[in-house]
DNA sequence: TTTAATTCCTATTAAATTACTCGGCTTTAA
DNA sequence: TTAAAGCCGAGTAATTTAATAGGAATTAAA
């Protein structure tokens, strides 16, 4: 019952893109360095985000990624589902739309449990917008920047 | 982000025990047959439940398992945590009590997301009592029993 | 027009986890 | 005494995760 690195790394990458690419596209190599994730692996994660319409790519030299829409219109739920697939705790035909076609559905009582877990997870993540994380990130950076002089490596630290 | 078979099979096993062992201990072999899980694997699941104080074992011939306390005093959360370990979506030192000792905690903004997911999952499962599942199971059984005459195999079907 | 930076795409592999199976030991009612 | 149960630890097969690798396509800039 754990998120994989796809979800964990991927959400960090989106926050990075949101914070650091307000005007210009940002290259994966920069995100990779800041977040300490390999470029190759990041590619796979960002591919999912792109497919889901969360980020746009600009190809070629000086290319990179930007948000596909304003951060206030992107929910953490959409990001995590793009990265992880659905966030349901089980593959249950009552929760998903008849995926798996469970033959025991009539007499199954645990499905009520799975449904409640599923709803609570999805409600939670859909209620958080990327813009909130961006705001939090900027706040934290401001604090860190004031107390310590460790803006050594990047101008846009996360 | 899926529950393993431990949680899925194990919760079914607990409901089975709760429904079928009101007076007498019930053998794993019977649960195994009804739930279509191997006895050997069930043993491992039930061992966790026993360790967590959810079921009691009676050893020797005619032995088996019973609930360790009334179903209304056992939450689904306690059952699932006994089977799966904690239900947090990440191993994060802010959520667990300093497990892992994340060195990036100060500047981490995704921890707010993990905390909200974690809380929502735990609140959901702690709000469901085993007794509710037992009641639901009995209701379903009554319906199935009336419409079809398929009480062939067991007196205590689930 | 070349070059270098970058995204795009697919295949392969190493590591970890899951989901069991197996076999022998202990306990106890009949 | 025996058979039916729980108890326990080791081993294994299958699956999933977490990468790594390498080349093709695209494009801004020199």
mmCIF file of C-alpha atoms (C1' of nucleotides) in Angstrom:
data_model
loop_
_atom_site.group_PDB
_atom_site.id
_atom_site.type_symbol
_atom_site.label_atom_id
_atom_site.label_comp_id
_atom_site.label_asym_id
_atom_site.label_seq_id
_atom_site.Cartn_x
_atom_site.Cartn_y
_atom_site.Cartn_z
ATOM 1 C CA UNK A 1 0.000 0.000 0.000
ATOM 2 C CA UNK A 2 2.793 2.353 -0.945
ATOM 3 C CA UNK A 3 3.191 4.813 -3.746
ATOM 4 C CA UNK A 4 6.019 3.862 -6.085
ATOM 5 C CA UNK A 5 8.912 6.104 -7.007
ATOM 6 C CA UNK A 6 6.880 7.089 -10.053
ATOM 7 C CA UNK A 7 4.446 8.981 -7.893
ATOM 8 C CA UNK A 8 7.011 10.292 -5.449
ATOM 9 C CA UNK A 9 9.635 11.416 -7.924
ATOM 10 C CA UNK A 10 7.045 12.497 -10.451
ATOM 11 C CA UNK A 11 5.204 14.831 -8.120
ATOM 12 C CA UNK A 12 8.486 16.436 -7.111
ATOM 13 C CA UNK A 13 9.308 16.883 -10.770
ATOM 14 C CA UNK A 14 6.006 18.615 -11.462
ATOM 15 C CA UNK A 15 6.490 20.979 -8.539
ATOM 16 C CA UNK A 16 9.968 21.681 -9.853
ATOM 17 C CA UNK A 17 8.618 22.469 -13.293
ATOM 18 C CA UNK A 18 5.883 24.645 -11.841
ATOM 19 C CA UNK A 19 8.267 26.635 -9.691
ATOM 20 C CA UNK A 20 11.164 26.926 -12.116
ATOM 21 C CA UNK A 21 9.590 27.262 -15.552
ATOM 22 C CA UNK A 22 7.264 30.208 -15.301
ATOM 23 C CA UNK A 23 8.492 31.753 -18.523
ATOM 24 C CA UNK A 24 10.921 29.403 -20.187
ATOM 25 C CA UNK A 25 10.913 25.677 -20.750
ATOM 26 C CA UNK A 26 13.076 23.754 -18.336
ATOM 27 C CA UNK A 27 15.272 20.838 -19.368
ATOM 28 C CA UNK A 28 15.050 17.456 -17.702
ATOM 29 C CA UNK A 29 18.771 17.554 -17.007
ATOM 30 C CA UNK A 30 18.217 20.461 -14.627
ATOM 31 C CA UNK A 31 15.356 18.782 -12.827
ATOM 32 C CA UNK A 32 17.391 15.612 -12.629
ATOM 33 C CA UNK A 33 20.265 17.413 -10.972
ATOM 34 C CA UNK A 34 18.082 19.285 -8.484
ATOM 35 C CA UNK A 35 15.957 16.284 -7.602
ATOM 36 C CA UNK A 36 18.732 13.731 -7.830
ATOM 37 C CA UNK A 37 16.939 11.444 -10.258
ATOM 38 C CA UNK A 38 18.458 10.071 -13.469
ATOM 39 C CA UNK A 39 17.457 11.832 -16.667
ATOM 40 C CA UNK A 40 16.528 8.529 -18.266
ATOM 41 C CA UNK A 41 14.123 7.625 -15.529
ATOM 42 C CA UNK A 42 12.672 11.128 -15.402
ATOM 43 C CA UNK A 43 11.899 10.829 -19.097
ATOM 44 C CA UNK A 44 9.578 7.947 -18.420
ATOM 45 C CA UNK A 45 7.765 9.811 -15.696
ATOM 46 C CA UNK A 46 7.394 13.017 -17.654
ATOM 47 C CA UNK A 47 6.120 11.053 -20.642
ATOM 48 C CA UNK A 48 3.133 10.035 -18.546
ATOM 49 C CA UNK A 49 2.559 13.594 -17.424
ATOM 50 C CA UNK A 50 2.666 14.780 -20.985
ATOM 51 C CA UNK A 51 0.222 12.124 -22.134
ATOM 52 C CA UNK A 52 -2.150 13.228 -19.398
ATOM 53 C CA UNK A 53 -2.012 16.847 -20.533
ATOM 54 C CA UNK A 54 -0.260 18.093 -17.435
ATOM 55 C CA UNK A 55 2.959 19.283 -19.056
ATOM 56 C CA UNK A 56 3.946 20.321 -22.562
ATOM 57 C CA UNK A 57 7.271 19.547 -24.173
ATOM 58 C CA UNK A 58 9.359 21.766 -26.408
ATOM 59 C CA UNK A 59 11.720 19.679 -28.472
ATOM 60 C CA UNK A 60 15.196 20.442 -29.678
ATOM 61 C CA UNK A 61 18.021 22.485 -28.237
ATOM 62 C CA UNK A 62 16.951 24.897 -25.487
ATOM 63 C CA UNK A 63 13.808 22.827 -25.247
ATOM 64 C CA UNK A 64 12.272 21.393 -22.127
ATOM 65 C CA UNK A 65 9.001 21.226 -20.291
ATOM 66 C CA UNK A 66 6.387 23.643 -19.032
ATOM 67 C CA UNK A 67 3.045 23.246 -17.355
ATOM 68 C CA UNK A 68 0.273 22.717 -19.877
ATOM 69 C CA UNK A 69 -2.114 24.879 -17.846
ATOM 70 C CA UNK A 70 -2.108 27.085 -14.748
ATOM 71 C CA UNK A 71 -1.011 25.358 -11.543
ATOM 72 C CA UNK A 72 -4.310 26.257 -9.914
ATOM 73 C CA UNK A 73 -6.087 24.097 -12.479
ATOM 74 C CA UNK A 74 -3.963 20.992 -11.890
ATOM 75 C CA UNK A 75 -4.895 18.769 -8.984
ATOM 76 C CA UNK A 76 -2.435 16.540 -7.213
ATOM 77 C CA UNK A 77 -4.909 13.747 -7.925
ATOM 78 C CA UNK A 78 -4.535 14.204 -11.662
ATOM 79 C CA UNK A 79 -0.762 14.177 -11.313
ATOM 80 C CA UNK A 80 -0.633 11.057 -9.179
ATOM 81 C CA UNK A 81 -3.124 9.175 -11.337
ATOM 82 C CA UNK A 82 -1.090 10.057 -14.430
ATOM 83 C CA UNK A 83 1.996 8.645 -12.774
ATOM 84 C CA UNK A 84 0.639 5.694 -10.831
ATOM 85 C CA UNK A 85 -2.505 4.684 -12.638
ATOM 86 C CA UNK A 86 -5.724 4.663 -10.653
ATOM 87 C CA UNK A 87 -5.411 5.178 -6.916
ATOM 88 C CA UNK A 88 -7.841 2.443 -5.899
ATOM 89 C CA UNK A 89 -6.606 0.041 -3.220
ATOM 90 C CA UNK A 90 -7.880 -3.002 -5.130
ATOM 91 C CA UNK A 91 -8.868 -3.887 -8.675
ATOM 92 C CA UNK A 92 -12.533 -4.338 -7.960
ATOM 93 C CA UNK A 93 -15.241 -4.320 -10.607
ATOM 94 C CA UNK A 94 -17.542 -2.325 -8.341
ATOM 95 C CA UNK A 95 -15.050 0.501 -8.012
ATOM 96 C CA UNK A 96 -13.557 0.607 -11.463
ATOM 97 C CA UNK A 97 -16.045 0.259 -14.249
ATOM 98 C CA UNK A 98 -16.319 -3.504 -14.488
ATOM 99 C CA UNK A 99 -12.628 -4.086 -14.777
ATOM 100 C CA UNK A 100 -11.854 -7.687 -13.961
ATOM 101 C CA UNK A 101 -15.517 -8.636 -13.846
ATOM 102 C CA UNK A 102 -15.507 -10.134 -10.367
ATOM 103 C CA UNK A 103 -17.763 -13.179 -10.233
ATOM 104 C CA UNK A 104 -18.184 -12.887 -6.500
ATOM 105 C CA UNK A 105 -19.415 -9.323 -6.439
ATOM 106 C CA UNK A 106 -22.932 -10.108 -5.209
ATOM 107 C CA UNK A 107 -21.844 -11.760 -2.005
ATOM 108 C CA UNK A 108 -18.752 -9.636 -1.430
ATOM 109 C CA UNK A 109 -18.894 -7.469 1.669
ATOM 110 C CA UNK A 110 -15.352 -6.194 1.645
ATOM 111 C CA UNK A 111 -16.095 -4.163 -1.463
ATOM 112 C CA UNK A 112 -17.702 -1.552 0.796
ATOM 113 C CA UNK A 113 -14.380 -1.157 2.540
ATOM 114 C CA UNK A 114 -12.448 -0.798 -0.694
ATOM 115 C CA UNK A 115 -14.939 1.749 -1.959
ATOM 116 C CA UNK A 116 -14.620 3.916 1.126
ATOM 117 C CA UNK A 117 -10.828 3.795 1.032
ATOM 118 C CA UNK A 118 -10.857 4.578 -2.653
ATOM 119 C CA UNK A 119 -13.178 7.547 -2.269
ATOM 120 C CA UNK A 120 -11.242 8.980 0.636
ATOM 121 C CA UNK A 121 -7.927 8.797 -1.203
ATOM 122 C CA UNK A 122 -9.303 10.341 -4.364
ATOM 123 C CA UNK A 123 -11.144 13.084 -2.499
ATOM 124 C CA UNK A 124 -7.992 13.936 -0.589
ATOM 125 C CA UNK A 125 -5.708 14.263 -3.589
ATOM 126 C CA UNK A 126 -8.294 15.977 -5.760
ATOM 127 C CA UNK A 127 -8.666 18.591 -3.058
ATOM 128 C CA UNK A 128 -5.047 19.710 -3.296
ATOM 129 C CA UNK A 129 -4.032 21.927 -6.189
ATOM 130 C CA UNK A 130 -0.521 22.198 -7.542
ATOM 131 C CA UNK A 131 -0.634 25.922 -6.887
ATOM 132 C CA UNK A 132 -0.757 25.215 -3.150
ATOM 133 C CA UNK A 133 2.444 23.228 -3.334
ATOM 134 C CA UNK A 134 4.061 25.931 -5.401
ATOM 135 C CA UNK A 135 3.122 28.553 -2.818
ATOM 136 C CA UNK A 136 4.415 26.364 -0.021
ATOM 137 C CA UNK A 137 7.631 25.746 -1.907
ATOM 138 C CA UNK A 138 8.261 29.438 -2.412
ATOM 139 C CA UNK A 139 7.591 30.116 1.233
ATOM 140 C CA UNK A 140 10.038 27.432 2.312
ATOM 141 C CA UNK A 141 12.675 28.675 -0.117
ATOM 142 C CA UNK A 142 12.365 32.190 1.210
ATOM 143 C CA UNK A 143 12.917 30.969 4.759
ATOM 144 C CA UNK A 144 15.856 28.764 3.829
ATOM 145 C CA UNK A 145 17.385 31.500 1.706
ATOM 146 C CA UNK A 146 17.223 33.997 4.546
ATOM 147 C CA UNK A 147 18.694 31.840 7.246
ATOM 148 C CA UNK A 148 21.382 30.094 5.267
ATOM 149 C CA UNK A 149 23.416 31.171 2.285
ATOM 150 C CA UNK A 150 23.128 27.949 0.364
ATOM 151 C CA UNK A 151 21.922 29.176 -2.973
ATOM 152 C CA UNK A 152 25.139 27.825 -4.305
ATOM 153 C CA UNK A 153 24.166 25.406 -6.984
ATOM 154 C CA UNK A 154 21.010 26.698 -8.601
ATOM 155 C CA UNK A 155 19.134 29.900 -8.838
ATOM 156 C CA UNK A 156 15.928 27.925 -8.582
ATOM 157 C CA UNK A 157 16.311 25.549 -5.665
ATOM 158 C CA UNK A 158 13.590 23.222 -4.525
ATOM 159 C CA UNK B 1 -0.766 1.812 -4.501
ATOM 160 C CA UNK B 2 -2.595 -1.468 -4.078
ATOM 161 C CA UNK B 3 -3.323 -3.594 -1.073
ATOM 162 C CA UNK B 4 -1.620 -6.972 -1.259
ATOM 163 C CA UNK B 5 -3.375 -10.308 -0.977
ATOM 164 C CA UNK B 6 -2.510 -10.196 2.714
ATOM 165 C CA UNK B 7 -4.980 -7.413 3.274
ATOM 166 C CA UNK B 8 -7.583 -8.659 0.846
ATOM 167 C CA UNK B 9 -7.585 -12.320 1.849
ATOM 168 C CA UNK B 10 -7.008 -11.514 5.479
ATOM 169 C CA UNK B 11 -9.988 -9.206 5.833
ATOM 170 C CA UNK B 12 -12.208 -11.828 4.209
ATOM 171 C CA UNK B 13 -10.841 -14.379 6.643
ATOM 172 C CA UNK B 14 -11.656 -12.180 9.625
ATOM 173 C CA UNK B 15 -15.196 -11.621 8.408
ATOM 174 C CA UNK B 16 -15.495 -15.363 7.923
ATOM 175 C CA UNK B 17 -14.319 -15.998 11.461
ATOM 176 C CA UNK B 18 -16.641 -13.344 12.837
ATOM 177 C CA UNK B 19 -19.675 -14.717 11.028
ATOM 178 C CA UNK B 20 -18.992 -18.409 11.457
ATOM 179 C CA UNK B 21 -17.437 -18.764 14.898
ATOM 180 C CA UNK B 22 -19.867 -17.176 17.283
ATOM 181 C CA UNK B 23 -19.727 -20.076 19.689
ATOM 182 C CA UNK B 24 -17.109 -22.541 18.537
ATOM 183 C CA UNK B 25 -13.613 -22.142 17.173
ATOM 184 C CA UNK B 26 -13.371 -22.493 13.445
ATOM 185 C CA UNK B 27 -10.565 -24.349 11.678
ATOM 186 C CA UNK B 28 -8.461 -22.735 9.006
ATOM 187 C CA UNK B 29 -9.257 -25.625 6.679
ATOM 188 C CA UNK B 30 -12.885 -24.527 6.612
ATOM 189 C CA UNK B 31 -12.054 -20.896 5.960
ATOM 190 C CA UNK B 32 -9.612 -21.988 3.299
ATOM 191 C CA UNK B 33 -12.291 -23.970 1.502
ATOM 192 C CA UNK B 34 -14.922 -21.246 1.689
ATOM 193 C CA UNK B 35 -12.566 -18.448 0.714
ATOM 194 C CA UNK B 36 -10.530 -20.482 -1.748
ATOM 195 C CA UNK B 37 -7.165 -19.705 -0.168
ATOM 196 C CA UNK B 38 -4.549 -22.298 0.735
ATOM 197 C CA UNK B 39 -4.362 -23.311 4.385
ATOM 198 C CA UNK B 40 -0.638 -22.708 4.430
ATOM 199 C CA UNK B 41 -0.974 -19.152 3.248
ATOM 200 C CA UNK B 42 -3.892 -18.473 5.562
ATOM 201 C CA UNK B 43 -1.740 -19.541 8.484
ATOM 202 C CA UNK B 44 0.643 -16.704 7.787
ATOM 203 C CA UNK B 45 -2.140 -14.166 7.626
ATOM 204 C CA UNK B 46 -3.891 -15.358 10.745
ATOM 205 C CA UNK B 47 -0.586 -15.351 12.617
ATOM 206 C CA UNK B 48 -0.459 -11.597 12.115
ATOM 207 C CA UNK B 49 -4.025 -11.195 13.292
ATOM 208 C CA UNK B 50 -3.289 -13.208 16.382
ATOM 209 C CA UNK B 51 -0.177 -11.200 17.166
ATOM 210 C CA UNK B 52 -2.264 -8.038 16.916
ATOM 211 C CA UNK B 53 -4.824 -9.352 19.390
ATOM 212 C CA UNK B 54 -7.624 -9.602 16.869
ATOM 213 C CA UNK B 55 -8.148 -13.357 16.965
ATOM 214 C CA UNK B 56 -7.417 -16.070 19.483
ATOM 215 C CA UNK B 57 -6.268 -19.556 18.609
ATOM 216 C CA UNK B 58 -7.270 -22.817 20.228
ATOM 217 C CA UNK B 59 -4.681 -25.479 19.590
ATOM 218 C CA UNK B 60 -5.095 -29.201 19.154
ATOM 219 C CA UNK B 61 -7.845 -31.284 17.604
ATOM 220 C CA UNK B 62 -11.169 -29.473 17.224
ATOM 221 C CA UNK B 63 -9.213 -26.278 17.646
ATOM 222 C CA UNK B 64 -9.371 -23.219 15.491
ATOM 223 C CA UNK B 65 -9.813 -19.487 15.716
ATOM 224 C CA UNK B 66 -12.262 -17.064 17.270
ATOM 225 C CA UNK B 67 -12.424 -13.318 17.586
ATOM 226 C CA UNK B 68 -10.437 -12.064 20.545
ATOM 227 C CA UNK B 69 -13.082 -9.417 21.308
ATOM 228 C CA UNK B 70 -16.521 -8.326 20.115
ATOM 229 C CA UNK B 71 -16.748 -7.420 16.433
ATOM 230 C CA UNK B 72 -17.995 -3.966 17.325
ATOM 231 C CA UNK B 73 -14.689 -3.279 19.067
ATOM 232 C CA UNK B 74 -12.519 -4.259 16.093
ATOM 233 C CA UNK B 75 -11.945 -1.654 13.401
ATOM 234 C CA UNK B 76 -11.149 -2.515 9.828
ATOM 235 C CA UNK B 77 -8.161 -0.244 10.253
ATOM 236 C CA UNK B 78 -6.723 -2.423 12.988
ATOM 237 C CA UNK B 79 -7.248 -5.501 10.830
ATOM 238 C CA UNK B 80 -5.629 -4.024 7.742
ATOM 239 C CA UNK B 81 -2.697 -2.587 9.642
ATOM 240 C CA UNK B 82 -2.109 -5.964 11.277
ATOM 241 C CA UNK B 83 -2.017 -7.576 7.854
ATOM 242 C CA UNK B 84 -0.301 -4.946 5.749
ATOM 243 C CA UNK B 85 1.769 -2.927 8.150
ATOM 244 C CA UNK B 86 1.125 0.796 8.319
ATOM 245 C CA UNK B 87 -1.208 2.221 5.702
ATOM 246 C CA UNK B 88 0.856 5.265 4.877
ATOM 247 C CA UNK B 89 1.463 5.929 1.187
ATOM 248 C CA UNK B 90 5.156 6.677 1.740
ATOM 249 C CA UNK B 91 7.796 6.002 4.376
ATOM 250 C CA UNK B 92 8.198 9.581 5.472
ATOM 251 C CA UNK B 93 9.763 10.640 8.726
ATOM 252 C CA UNK B 94 7.148 13.350 9.192
ATOM 253 C CA UNK B 95 4.300 10.840 9.068
ATOM 254 C CA UNK B 96 5.786 7.884 10.877
ATOM 255 C CA UNK B 97 7.752 8.771 13.955
ATOM 256 C CA UNK B 98 11.129 9.580 12.442
ATOM 257 C CA UNK B 99 11.419 6.352 10.526
ATOM 258 C CA UNK B 100 14.027 6.739 7.819
ATOM 259 C CA UNK B 101 15.135 10.141 9.103
ATOM 260 C CA UNK B 102 14.671 12.045 5.887
ATOM 261 C CA UNK B 103 17.438 14.584 5.457
ATOM 262 C CA UNK B 104 15.360 16.677 3.117
ATOM 263 C CA UNK B 105 12.387 17.133 5.392
ATOM 264 C CA UNK B 106 12.786 20.863 5.873
ATOM 265 C CA UNK B 107 12.501 21.769 2.231
ATOM 266 C CA UNK B 108 10.083 18.986 1.293
ATOM 267 C CA UNK B 109 6.677 20.209 0.180
ATOM 268 C CA UNK B 110 5.238 16.904 -0.972
ATOM 269 C CA UNK B 111 5.125 15.714 2.626
ATOM 270 C CA UNK B 112 1.908 17.705 3.048
ATOM 271 C CA UNK B 113 0.374 15.600 0.308
ATOM 272 C CA UNK B 114 1.488 12.325 1.864
ATOM 273 C CA UNK B 115 0.172 13.406 5.237
ATOM 274 C CA UNK B 116 -3.271 14.214 3.870
ATOM 275 C CA UNK B 117 -3.479 10.924 1.991
ATOM 276 C CA UNK B 118 -2.313 9.049 5.042
ATOM 277 C CA UNK B 119 -4.833 10.687 7.334
ATOM 278 C CA UNK B 120 -7.697 10.143 4.949
ATOM 279 C CA UNK B 121 -6.938 6.449 4.543
ATOM 280 C CA UNK B 122 -6.558 5.847 8.249
ATOM 281 C CA UNK B 123 -9.660 7.837 9.130
ATOM 282 C CA UNK B 124 -11.664 5.879 6.580
ATOM 283 C CA UNK B 125 -10.673 2.422 7.775
ATOM 284 C CA UNK B 126 -10.802 3.308 11.454
ATOM 285 C CA UNK B 127 -14.371 4.447 10.935
ATOM 286 C CA UNK B 128 -15.574 1.033 9.820
ATOM 287 C CA UNK B 129 -16.150 -1.619 12.464
ATOM 288 C CA UNK B 130 -16.048 -5.331 11.803
ATOM 289 C CA UNK B 131 -19.579 -5.576 13.146
ATOM 290 C CA UNK B 132 -20.818 -3.548 10.179
ATOM 291 C CA UNK B 133 -19.330 -6.039 7.758
ATOM 292 C CA UNK B 134 -20.790 -8.910 9.716
ATOM 293 C CA UNK B 135 -24.237 -7.336 9.578
ATOM 294 C CA UNK B 136 -23.881 -6.693 5.870
ATOM 295 C CA UNK B 137 -22.736 -10.260 5.312
ATOM 296 C CA UNK B 138 -25.716 -11.686 7.131
ATOM 297 C CA UNK B 139 -28.064 -9.479 5.145
ATOM 298 C CA UNK B 140 -26.535 -10.604 1.874
ATOM 299 C CA UNK B 141 -26.649 -14.245 2.908
ATOM 300 C CA UNK B 142 -30.312 -13.981 3.774
ATOM 301 C CA UNK B 143 -31.104 -12.528 0.359
ATOM 302 C CA UNK B 144 -29.046 -15.121 -1.483
ATOM 303 C CA UNK B 145 -30.526 -17.924 0.617
ATOM 304 C CA UNK B 146 -34.087 -16.879 -0.151
ATOM 305 C CA UNK B 147 -33.765 -16.491 -3.874
ATOM 306 C CA UNK B 148 -31.567 -19.463 -4.615
ATOM 307 C CA UNK B 149 -31.212 -22.824 -2.942
ATOM 308 C CA UNK B 150 -27.443 -22.898 -2.948
ATOM 309 C CA UNK B 151 -26.696 -23.691 0.645
ATOM 310 C CA UNK B 152 -25.175 -26.861 -0.678
ATOM 311 C CA UNK B 153 -21.642 -26.853 0.559
ATOM 312 C CA UNK B 154 -21.594 -25.131 3.900
ATOM 313 C CA UNK B 155 -24.051 -24.175 6.555
ATOM 314 C CA UNK B 156 -22.105 -20.946 6.996
ATOM 315 C CA UNK B 157 -21.564 -19.475 3.552
ATOM 316 C CA UNK B 158 -19.852 -16.179 2.981
ATOM 317 C "C1'" DT C 1 25.010 23.797 -42.679
ATOM 318 C "C1'" DT C 2 26.896 21.678 -38.966
ATOM 319 C "C1'" DT C 3 26.760 20.884 -34.089
ATOM 320 C "C1'" DA C 4 25.128 20.260 -29.703
ATOM 321 C "C1'" DA C 5 21.242 20.093 -26.781
ATOM 322 C "C1'" DT C 6 17.301 18.257 -26.115
ATOM 323 C "C1'" DT C 7 12.959 15.307 -26.328
ATOM 324 C "C1'" DC C 8 11.258 10.716 -27.808
ATOM 325 C "C1'" DC C 9 11.029 5.759 -27.863
ATOM 326 C "C1'" DT C 10 11.900 0.876 -27.032
ATOM 327 C "C1'" DA C 11 14.368 -2.819 -25.087
ATOM 328 C "C1'" DT C 12 16.864 -4.943 -21.496
ATOM 329 C "C1'" DT C 13 18.262 -5.878 -16.807
ATOM 330 C "C1'" DA C 14 18.913 -5.889 -11.743
ATOM 331 C "C1'" DA C 15 16.731 -5.727 -7.501
ATOM 332 C "C1'" DA C 16 13.039 -6.134 -4.582
ATOM 333 C "C1'" DT C 17 8.700 -7.740 -3.264
ATOM 334 C "C1'" DT C 18 4.859 -10.748 -3.318
ATOM 335 C "C1'" DA C 19 2.596 -14.832 -3.040
ATOM 336 C "C1'" DC C 20 2.846 -18.550 -2.212
ATOM 337 C "C1'" DT C 21 4.618 -23.920 -1.159
ATOM 338 C "C1'" DC C 22 6.781 -27.321 1.825
ATOM 339 C "C1'" DG C 23 7.958 -29.950 5.723
ATOM 340 C "C1'" DG C 24 8.384 -30.827 10.281
ATOM 341 C "C1'" DC C 25 7.132 -29.764 15.155
ATOM 342 C "C1'" DT C 26 3.730 -29.113 19.029
ATOM 343 C "C1'" DT C 27 -0.664 -29.437 21.185
ATOM 344 C "C1'" DT C 28 -4.915 -31.632 22.439
ATOM 345 C "C1'" DA C 29 -9.727 -33.790 22.031
ATOM 346 C "C1'" DA C 30 -11.580 -38.041 21.143
ATOM 347 C "C1'" DT D 1 -2.765 -43.649 20.777
ATOM 348 C "C1'" DT D 2 -4.090 -41.165 16.980
ATOM 349 C "C1'" DA D 3 -5.708 -37.745 14.071
ATOM 350 C "C1'" DA D 4 -6.823 -33.000 13.741
ATOM 351 C "C1'" DA D 5 -5.549 -29.019 14.335
ATOM 352 C "C1'" DG D 6 -2.226 -24.777 15.157
ATOM 353 C "C1'" DC D 7 2.898 -23.156 14.993
ATOM 354 C "C1'" DC D 8 7.134 -22.017 12.669
ATOM 355 C "C1'" DG D 9 10.898 -21.180 9.505
ATOM 356 C "C1'" DA D 10 12.911 -21.965 5.040
ATOM 357 C "C1'" DG D 11 12.707 -21.953 0.303
ATOM 358 C "C1'" DT D 12 10.980 -20.666 -4.364
ATOM 359 C "C1'" DA D 13 8.454 -19.013 -8.397
ATOM 360 C "C1'" DA D 14 6.306 -15.166 -10.319
ATOM 361 C "C1'" DT D 15 5.602 -10.490 -10.665
ATOM 362 C "C1'" DT D 16 6.596 -5.797 -10.270
ATOM 363 C "C1'" DT D 17 9.583 -1.995 -9.670
ATOM 364 C "C1'" DA D 18 13.270 0.798 -10.667
ATOM 365 C "C1'" DA D 19 16.135 1.681 -13.204
ATOM 366 C "C1'" DT D 20 19.888 1.617 -17.326
ATOM 367 C "C1'" DA D 21 21.130 1.824 -22.187
ATOM 368 C "C1'" DG D 22 21.247 3.371 -26.630
ATOM 369 C "C1'" DG D 23 19.706 5.233 -30.665
ATOM 370 C "C1'" DA D 24 16.363 8.240 -33.534
ATOM 371 C "C1'" DA D 25 14.116 12.696 -34.259
ATOM 372 C "C1'" DT D 26 13.971 17.630 -33.600
ATOM 373 C "C1'" DT D 27 15.620 22.266 -33.331
ATOM 374 C "C1'" DA D 28 18.169 26.568 -31.708
ATOM 375 C "C1'" DA D 29 22.395 28.515 -32.228
ATOM 376 C "C1'" DA D 30 27.127 28.880 -33.909
#
